[in-house]
Coordinates of C-alpha atoms in Angstrom, one line a residue:
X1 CA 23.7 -0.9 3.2
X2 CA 25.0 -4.2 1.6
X3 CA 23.2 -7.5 3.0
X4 CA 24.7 -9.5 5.9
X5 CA 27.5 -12.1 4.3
X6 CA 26.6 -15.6 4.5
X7 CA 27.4 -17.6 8.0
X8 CA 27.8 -13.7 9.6
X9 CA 28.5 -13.6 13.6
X10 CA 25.5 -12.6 16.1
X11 CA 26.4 -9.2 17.1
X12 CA 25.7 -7.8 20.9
X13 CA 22.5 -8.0 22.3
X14 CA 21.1 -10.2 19.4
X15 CA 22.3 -7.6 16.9
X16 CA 23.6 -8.5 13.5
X17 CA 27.5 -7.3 12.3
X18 CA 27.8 -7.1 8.7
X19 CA 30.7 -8.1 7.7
X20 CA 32.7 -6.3 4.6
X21 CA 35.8 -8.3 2.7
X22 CA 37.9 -5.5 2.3
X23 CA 39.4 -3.9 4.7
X24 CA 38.3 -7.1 7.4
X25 CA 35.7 -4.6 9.6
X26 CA 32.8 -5.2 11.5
X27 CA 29.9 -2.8 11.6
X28 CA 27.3 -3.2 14.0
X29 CA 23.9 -2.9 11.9
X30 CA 21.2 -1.0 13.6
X31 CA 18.5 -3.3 15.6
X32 CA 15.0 -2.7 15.9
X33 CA 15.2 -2.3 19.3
X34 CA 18.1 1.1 18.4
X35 CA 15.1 2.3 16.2
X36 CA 12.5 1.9 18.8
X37 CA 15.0 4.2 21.3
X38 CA 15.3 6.5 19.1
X39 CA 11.4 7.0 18.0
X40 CA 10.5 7.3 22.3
X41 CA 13.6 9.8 22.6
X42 CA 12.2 11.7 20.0
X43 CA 9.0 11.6 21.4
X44 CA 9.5 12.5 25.1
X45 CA 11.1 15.6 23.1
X46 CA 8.2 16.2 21.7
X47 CA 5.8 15.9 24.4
X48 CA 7.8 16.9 27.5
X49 CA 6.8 21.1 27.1
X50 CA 3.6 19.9 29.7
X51 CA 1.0 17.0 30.2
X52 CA -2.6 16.7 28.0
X53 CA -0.7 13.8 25.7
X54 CA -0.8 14.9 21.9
X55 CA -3.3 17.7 22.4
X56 CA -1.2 20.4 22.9
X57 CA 0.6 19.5 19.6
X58 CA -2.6 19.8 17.6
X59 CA -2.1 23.3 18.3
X60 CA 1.7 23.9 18.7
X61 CA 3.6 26.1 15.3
X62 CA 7.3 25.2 16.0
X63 CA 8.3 23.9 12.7
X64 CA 4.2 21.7 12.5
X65 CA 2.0 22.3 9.6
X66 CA -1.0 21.2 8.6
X67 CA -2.0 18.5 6.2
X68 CA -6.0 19.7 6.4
X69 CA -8.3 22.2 6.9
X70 CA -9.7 20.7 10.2
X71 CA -6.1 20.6 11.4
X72 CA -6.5 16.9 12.6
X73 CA -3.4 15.9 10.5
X74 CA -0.5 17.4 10.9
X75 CA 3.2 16.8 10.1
X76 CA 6.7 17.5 11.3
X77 CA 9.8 17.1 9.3
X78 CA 12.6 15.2 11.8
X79 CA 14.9 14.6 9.0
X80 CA 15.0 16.2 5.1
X81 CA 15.2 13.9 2.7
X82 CA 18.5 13.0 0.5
X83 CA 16.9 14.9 -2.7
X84 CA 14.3 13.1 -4.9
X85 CA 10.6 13.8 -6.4
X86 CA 7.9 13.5 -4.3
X87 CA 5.6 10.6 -5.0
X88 CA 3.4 10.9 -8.0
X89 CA -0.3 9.8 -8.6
X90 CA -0.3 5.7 -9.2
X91 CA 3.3 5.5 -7.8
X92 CA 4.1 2.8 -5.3
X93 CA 5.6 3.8 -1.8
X94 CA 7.6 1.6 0.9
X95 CA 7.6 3.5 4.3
X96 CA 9.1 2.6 7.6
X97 CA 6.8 3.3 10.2
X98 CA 7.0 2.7 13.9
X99 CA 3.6 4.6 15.7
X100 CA 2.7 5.2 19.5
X101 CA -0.7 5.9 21.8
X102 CA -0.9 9.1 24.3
X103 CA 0.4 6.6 26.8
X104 CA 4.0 6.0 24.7
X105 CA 2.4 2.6 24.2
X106 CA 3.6 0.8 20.5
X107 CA 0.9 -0.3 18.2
X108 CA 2.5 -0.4 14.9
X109 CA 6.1 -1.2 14.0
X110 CA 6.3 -2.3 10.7
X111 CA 10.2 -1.8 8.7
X112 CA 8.8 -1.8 5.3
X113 CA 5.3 -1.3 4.5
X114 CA 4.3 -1.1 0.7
X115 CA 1.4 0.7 -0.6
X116 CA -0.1 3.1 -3.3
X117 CA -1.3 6.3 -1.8
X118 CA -5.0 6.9 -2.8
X119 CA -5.8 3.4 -3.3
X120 CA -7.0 2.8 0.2
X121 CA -4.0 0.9 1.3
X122 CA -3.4 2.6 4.4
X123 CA -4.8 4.3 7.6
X124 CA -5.7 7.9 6.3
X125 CA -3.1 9.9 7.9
X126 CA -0.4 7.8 5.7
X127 CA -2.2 7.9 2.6
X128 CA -2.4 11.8 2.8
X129 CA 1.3 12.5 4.8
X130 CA 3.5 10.1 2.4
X131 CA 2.9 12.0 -0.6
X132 CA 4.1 15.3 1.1
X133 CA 7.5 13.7 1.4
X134 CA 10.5 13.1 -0.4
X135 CA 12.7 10.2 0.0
X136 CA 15.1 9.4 2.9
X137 CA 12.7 12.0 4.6
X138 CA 11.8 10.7 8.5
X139 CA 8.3 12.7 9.8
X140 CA 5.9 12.6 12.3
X141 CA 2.5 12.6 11.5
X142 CA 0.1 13.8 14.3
X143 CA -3.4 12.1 13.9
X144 CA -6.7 12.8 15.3
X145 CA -9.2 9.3 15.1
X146 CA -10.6 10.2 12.1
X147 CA -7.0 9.7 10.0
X148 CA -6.3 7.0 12.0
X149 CA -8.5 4.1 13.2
X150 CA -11.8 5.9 13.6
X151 CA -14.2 6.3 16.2
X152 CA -14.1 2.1 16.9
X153 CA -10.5 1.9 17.0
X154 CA -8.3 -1.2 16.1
X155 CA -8.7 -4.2 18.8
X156 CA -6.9 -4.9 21.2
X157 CA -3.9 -2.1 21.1
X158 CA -5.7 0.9 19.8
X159 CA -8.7 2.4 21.8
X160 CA -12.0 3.9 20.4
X161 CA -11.1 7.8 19.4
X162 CA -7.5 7.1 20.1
X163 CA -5.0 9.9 18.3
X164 CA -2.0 8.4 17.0
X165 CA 1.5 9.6 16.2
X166 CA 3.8 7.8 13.4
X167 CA 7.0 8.4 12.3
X168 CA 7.5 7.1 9.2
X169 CA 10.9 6.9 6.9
X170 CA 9.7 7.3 2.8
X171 CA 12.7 4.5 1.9
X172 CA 11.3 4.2 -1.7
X173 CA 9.1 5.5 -4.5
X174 CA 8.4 3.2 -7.7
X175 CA 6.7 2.8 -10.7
X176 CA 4.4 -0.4 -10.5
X177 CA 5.6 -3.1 -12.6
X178 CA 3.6 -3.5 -15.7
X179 CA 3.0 -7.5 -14.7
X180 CA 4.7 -7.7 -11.0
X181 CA 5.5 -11.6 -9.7
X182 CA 3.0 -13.7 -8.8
X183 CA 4.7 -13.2 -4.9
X184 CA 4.6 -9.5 -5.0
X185 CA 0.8 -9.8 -6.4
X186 CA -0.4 -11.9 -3.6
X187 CA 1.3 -9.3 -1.0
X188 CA -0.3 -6.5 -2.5
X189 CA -3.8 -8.3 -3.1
X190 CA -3.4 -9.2 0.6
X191 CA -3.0 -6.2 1.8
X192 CA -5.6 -4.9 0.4
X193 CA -8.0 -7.5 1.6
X194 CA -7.5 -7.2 4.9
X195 CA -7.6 -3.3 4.2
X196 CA -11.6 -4.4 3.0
X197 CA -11.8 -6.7 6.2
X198 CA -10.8 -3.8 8.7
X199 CA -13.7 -1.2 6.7
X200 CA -16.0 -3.9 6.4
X201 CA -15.8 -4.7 10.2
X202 CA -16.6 -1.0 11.0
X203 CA -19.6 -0.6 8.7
X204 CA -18.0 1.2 5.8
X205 CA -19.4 -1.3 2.8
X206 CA -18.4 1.1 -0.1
X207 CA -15.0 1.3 1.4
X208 CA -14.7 -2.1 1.7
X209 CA -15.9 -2.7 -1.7
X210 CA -13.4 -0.2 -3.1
X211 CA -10.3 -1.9 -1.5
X212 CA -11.8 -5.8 -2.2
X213 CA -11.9 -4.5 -5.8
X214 CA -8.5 -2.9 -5.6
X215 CA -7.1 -6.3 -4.4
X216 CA -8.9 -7.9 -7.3
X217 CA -7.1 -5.7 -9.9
X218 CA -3.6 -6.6 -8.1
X219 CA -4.1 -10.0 -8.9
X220 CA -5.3 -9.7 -12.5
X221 CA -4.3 -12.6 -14.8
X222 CA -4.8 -15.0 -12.3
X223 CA -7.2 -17.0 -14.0
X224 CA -5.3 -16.7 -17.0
X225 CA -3.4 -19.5 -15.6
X226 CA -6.3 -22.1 -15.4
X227 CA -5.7 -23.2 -19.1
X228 CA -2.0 -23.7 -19.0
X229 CA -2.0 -27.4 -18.2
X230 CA 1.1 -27.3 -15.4
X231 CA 0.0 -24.3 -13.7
X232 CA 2.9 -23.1 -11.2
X233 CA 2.4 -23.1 -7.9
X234 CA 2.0 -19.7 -7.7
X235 CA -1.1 -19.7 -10.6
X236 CA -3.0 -21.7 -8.3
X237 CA -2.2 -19.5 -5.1
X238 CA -4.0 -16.6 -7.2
X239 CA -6.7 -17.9 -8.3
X240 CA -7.9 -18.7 -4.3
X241 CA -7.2 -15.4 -3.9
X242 CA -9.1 -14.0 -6.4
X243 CA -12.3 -16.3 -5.2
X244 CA -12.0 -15.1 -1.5
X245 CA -11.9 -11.0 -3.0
X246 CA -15.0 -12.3 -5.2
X247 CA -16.8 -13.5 -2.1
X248 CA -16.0 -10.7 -0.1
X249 CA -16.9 -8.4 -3.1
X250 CA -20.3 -10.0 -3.1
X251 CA -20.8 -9.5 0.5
X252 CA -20.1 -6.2 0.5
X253 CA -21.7 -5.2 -2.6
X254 CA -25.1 -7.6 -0.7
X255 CA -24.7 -5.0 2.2
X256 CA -25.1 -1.9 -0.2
X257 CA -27.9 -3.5 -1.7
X258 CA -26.1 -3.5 -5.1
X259 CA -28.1 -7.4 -6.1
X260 CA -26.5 -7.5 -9.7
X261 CA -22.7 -6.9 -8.5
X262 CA -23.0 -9.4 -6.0
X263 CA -24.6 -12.1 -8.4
X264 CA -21.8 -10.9 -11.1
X265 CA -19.4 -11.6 -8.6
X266 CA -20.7 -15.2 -7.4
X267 CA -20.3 -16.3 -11.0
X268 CA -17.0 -14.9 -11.9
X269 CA -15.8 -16.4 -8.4
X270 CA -17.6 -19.8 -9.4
X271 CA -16.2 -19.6 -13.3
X272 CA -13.0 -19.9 -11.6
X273 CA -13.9 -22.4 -8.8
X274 CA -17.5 -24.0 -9.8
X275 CA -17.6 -26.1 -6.3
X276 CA -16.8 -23.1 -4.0
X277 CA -19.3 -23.3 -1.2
X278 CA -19.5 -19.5 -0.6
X279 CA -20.3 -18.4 -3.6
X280 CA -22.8 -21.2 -4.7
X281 CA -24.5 -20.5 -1.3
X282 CA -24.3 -16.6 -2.0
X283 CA -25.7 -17.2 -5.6
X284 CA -28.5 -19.8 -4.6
X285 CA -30.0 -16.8 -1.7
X286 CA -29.5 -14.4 -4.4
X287 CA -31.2 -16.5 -7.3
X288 CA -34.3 -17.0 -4.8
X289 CA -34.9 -13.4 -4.0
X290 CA -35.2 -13.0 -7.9
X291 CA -37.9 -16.1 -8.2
X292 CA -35.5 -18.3 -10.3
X293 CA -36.2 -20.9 -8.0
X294 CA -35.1 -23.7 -10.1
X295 CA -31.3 -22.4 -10.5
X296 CA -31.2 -21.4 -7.2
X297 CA -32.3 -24.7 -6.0
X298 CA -29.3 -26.6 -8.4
X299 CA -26.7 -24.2 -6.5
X300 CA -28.0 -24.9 -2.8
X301 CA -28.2 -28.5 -3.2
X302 CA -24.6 -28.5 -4.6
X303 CA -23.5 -26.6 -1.4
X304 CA -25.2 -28.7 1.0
X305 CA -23.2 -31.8 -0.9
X306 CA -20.0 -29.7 -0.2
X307 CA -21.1 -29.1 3.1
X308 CA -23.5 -31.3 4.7
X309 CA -23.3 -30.1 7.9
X310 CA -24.3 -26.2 7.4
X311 CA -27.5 -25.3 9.0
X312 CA -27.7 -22.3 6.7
X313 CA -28.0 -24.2 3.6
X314 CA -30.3 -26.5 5.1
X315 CA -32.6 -23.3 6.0
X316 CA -32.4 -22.0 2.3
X317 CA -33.1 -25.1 1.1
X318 CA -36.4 -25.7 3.4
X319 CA -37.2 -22.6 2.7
X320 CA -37.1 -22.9 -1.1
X321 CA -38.7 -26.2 -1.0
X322 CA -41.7 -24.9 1.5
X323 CA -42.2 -22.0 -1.1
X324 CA -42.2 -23.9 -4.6
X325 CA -44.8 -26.8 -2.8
X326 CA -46.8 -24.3 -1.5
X327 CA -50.3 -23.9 -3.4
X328 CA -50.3 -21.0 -6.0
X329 CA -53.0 -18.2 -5.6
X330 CA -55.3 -17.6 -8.5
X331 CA -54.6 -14.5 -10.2
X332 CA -58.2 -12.0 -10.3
X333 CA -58.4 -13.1 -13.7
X334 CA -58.8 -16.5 -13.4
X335 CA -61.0 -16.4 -10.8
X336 CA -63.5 -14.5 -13.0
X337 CA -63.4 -16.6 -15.6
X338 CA -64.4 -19.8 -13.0
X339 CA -68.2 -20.9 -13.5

């Protein structure tokens, strides 16, 4: 549908009308609220053959199928798509998808999320139902915890175990761009930050890991832009973006016990920003555990200038100092060799 002309009229209810030159008509475009009607109409449809919430639809066959083996995902088609390929491997998808608890409760509305499929982007049950579909397509997709938020759920709206069920629109399948804007970088990069944050918060370091890298990758080039000498605005926006997915790379890579990825990614984080205070604090613990005192003693002392106040630094550092004052133990060789 063509966008809203400029200075367009409020339409009922806090509706929009788009309005069309020729012939002089007014269409009422579809609200949220509409959408939101529709979705708990089709629902109550759905779940109105007897109580038990979504369990008896993990085992209905009227027109479900599964999307695996353990039958914990599982989609219906509501509306065929308009004709189209289904997404391919690397492809980029943007879905409309409005989702509901057993109790019809809402706990995810979002009119155009973007993400590639297989690149951790997405709760499970999207990343494996959107490729099934074609575009224009509207499905439900039926999921059991582990395709949706897992056993800890998502605070505050979605309980621990909690099944879900989305309907989600497939609106459009691209290419990627061979070098997208900086703006549609940072959303993707973004995304798949917080996608780390929400695995890291559960315990799944190697997940998190996966998606801080992914998010890394998104914003590639950005430190290309530290030697132009009137960086956009834009440049400099990806570049602290890039630091913060180094930092959390470290961190995670620190919780797998993976030492040399986390100190690679302290110094590409600090080759981009040499006073950031996370990753010289990172680097300095890391540079102690490996009894390179010395360097590890020129990056905490830089952080605690950054940051005078951070009791953490102040423990590495009298911790560093207590060790290197400390008297060395003779080795058995030298001993023997005392008169």
């Amino acid at each position: 549908m063509a966008g809203p002309e400029p200075g367009g009229a409020p339409g009922p209810r806090g509706g929009r009308r788009v309005r069309f030159r020729l012939p002089p008509t007014a269409i009422p475009a579809p609200s949220g609220r509409d959408e939101e009607r529709l979705f708990y109409r089709r629902l109550e449809a759905l779940v109105a053959t007897g109580p038990g919430g979504f369990e008896p639809l993990f085992a209905a066959d009227d027109g479900w199928r599964d999307l695996t083996e353990d039958r914990l995902l599982r989609k219906l088609v509501v509306q065929e798509g308009a004709g189209g390929p289904r997404p391919r491997p690397g492809q980029e998808v943007s879905v409309k998808v409005l989702g509901a608890l057993e109790d019809g409760a809402l706990v995810e509305r979002d009119p155009r999320l973007s993400f590639v499929p297989g690149h951790g982007d997405a709760v499970q049950a999207l990343e494996l139902g959107v490729p099934t579909m074609r575009p224009g397509e509207v499905a439900f997709f039926l999921a059991a915890f582990p395709y949706g938020y897992g056993r800890p759920g998502r605070e505050p709206d979605v309980p621990p175990e909690a099944p879900l069920l989305w309907e989600v629109t497939l609106l459009e399948v691209r290419d990627p761009a061979p070098q997208p804007p900086p703006a549609a970088r940072l959303r993707l990069a973004g995304q798949r930050r917080e996608r780390g944050n929400f695995h890291f918060a559960r315990g799944d370091f190697a997940a998190a890991l996966r998606s801080y890298r992914l998010a890394i990758s998104a914003l590639d080039g950005a430190d290309d832009a530290r030697a132009r000498p009137a960086a956009a605005p834009e440049d400099e926006e990806l570049r602290e973006q890039r630091v913060k997915c180094l930092n959390n790379c470290a961190a995670a890579a620190l919780k797998l016990d993976r030492e040399d990825e986390a100190l690679a990614a302290c110094d590409a984080a600090l080759r981009i920003s040499p006073d950031n205070g996370r990753a010289l604090l990172r680097r300095g613990q890391l540079l102690a555990r490996r009894g390179r005192d010395a360097e590890a003693a020129v990056d905490l002392r830089r952080a605690l200038q950054l940051d005078p106040a951070s009791k953490v630094i102040h423990a590495e550092l009298s911790r560093l100092v207590k060790r290197r004052s400390a008297p060395q133990e003779p080795s058995p060789g030298c001993a023997a060799r005392r008169p």
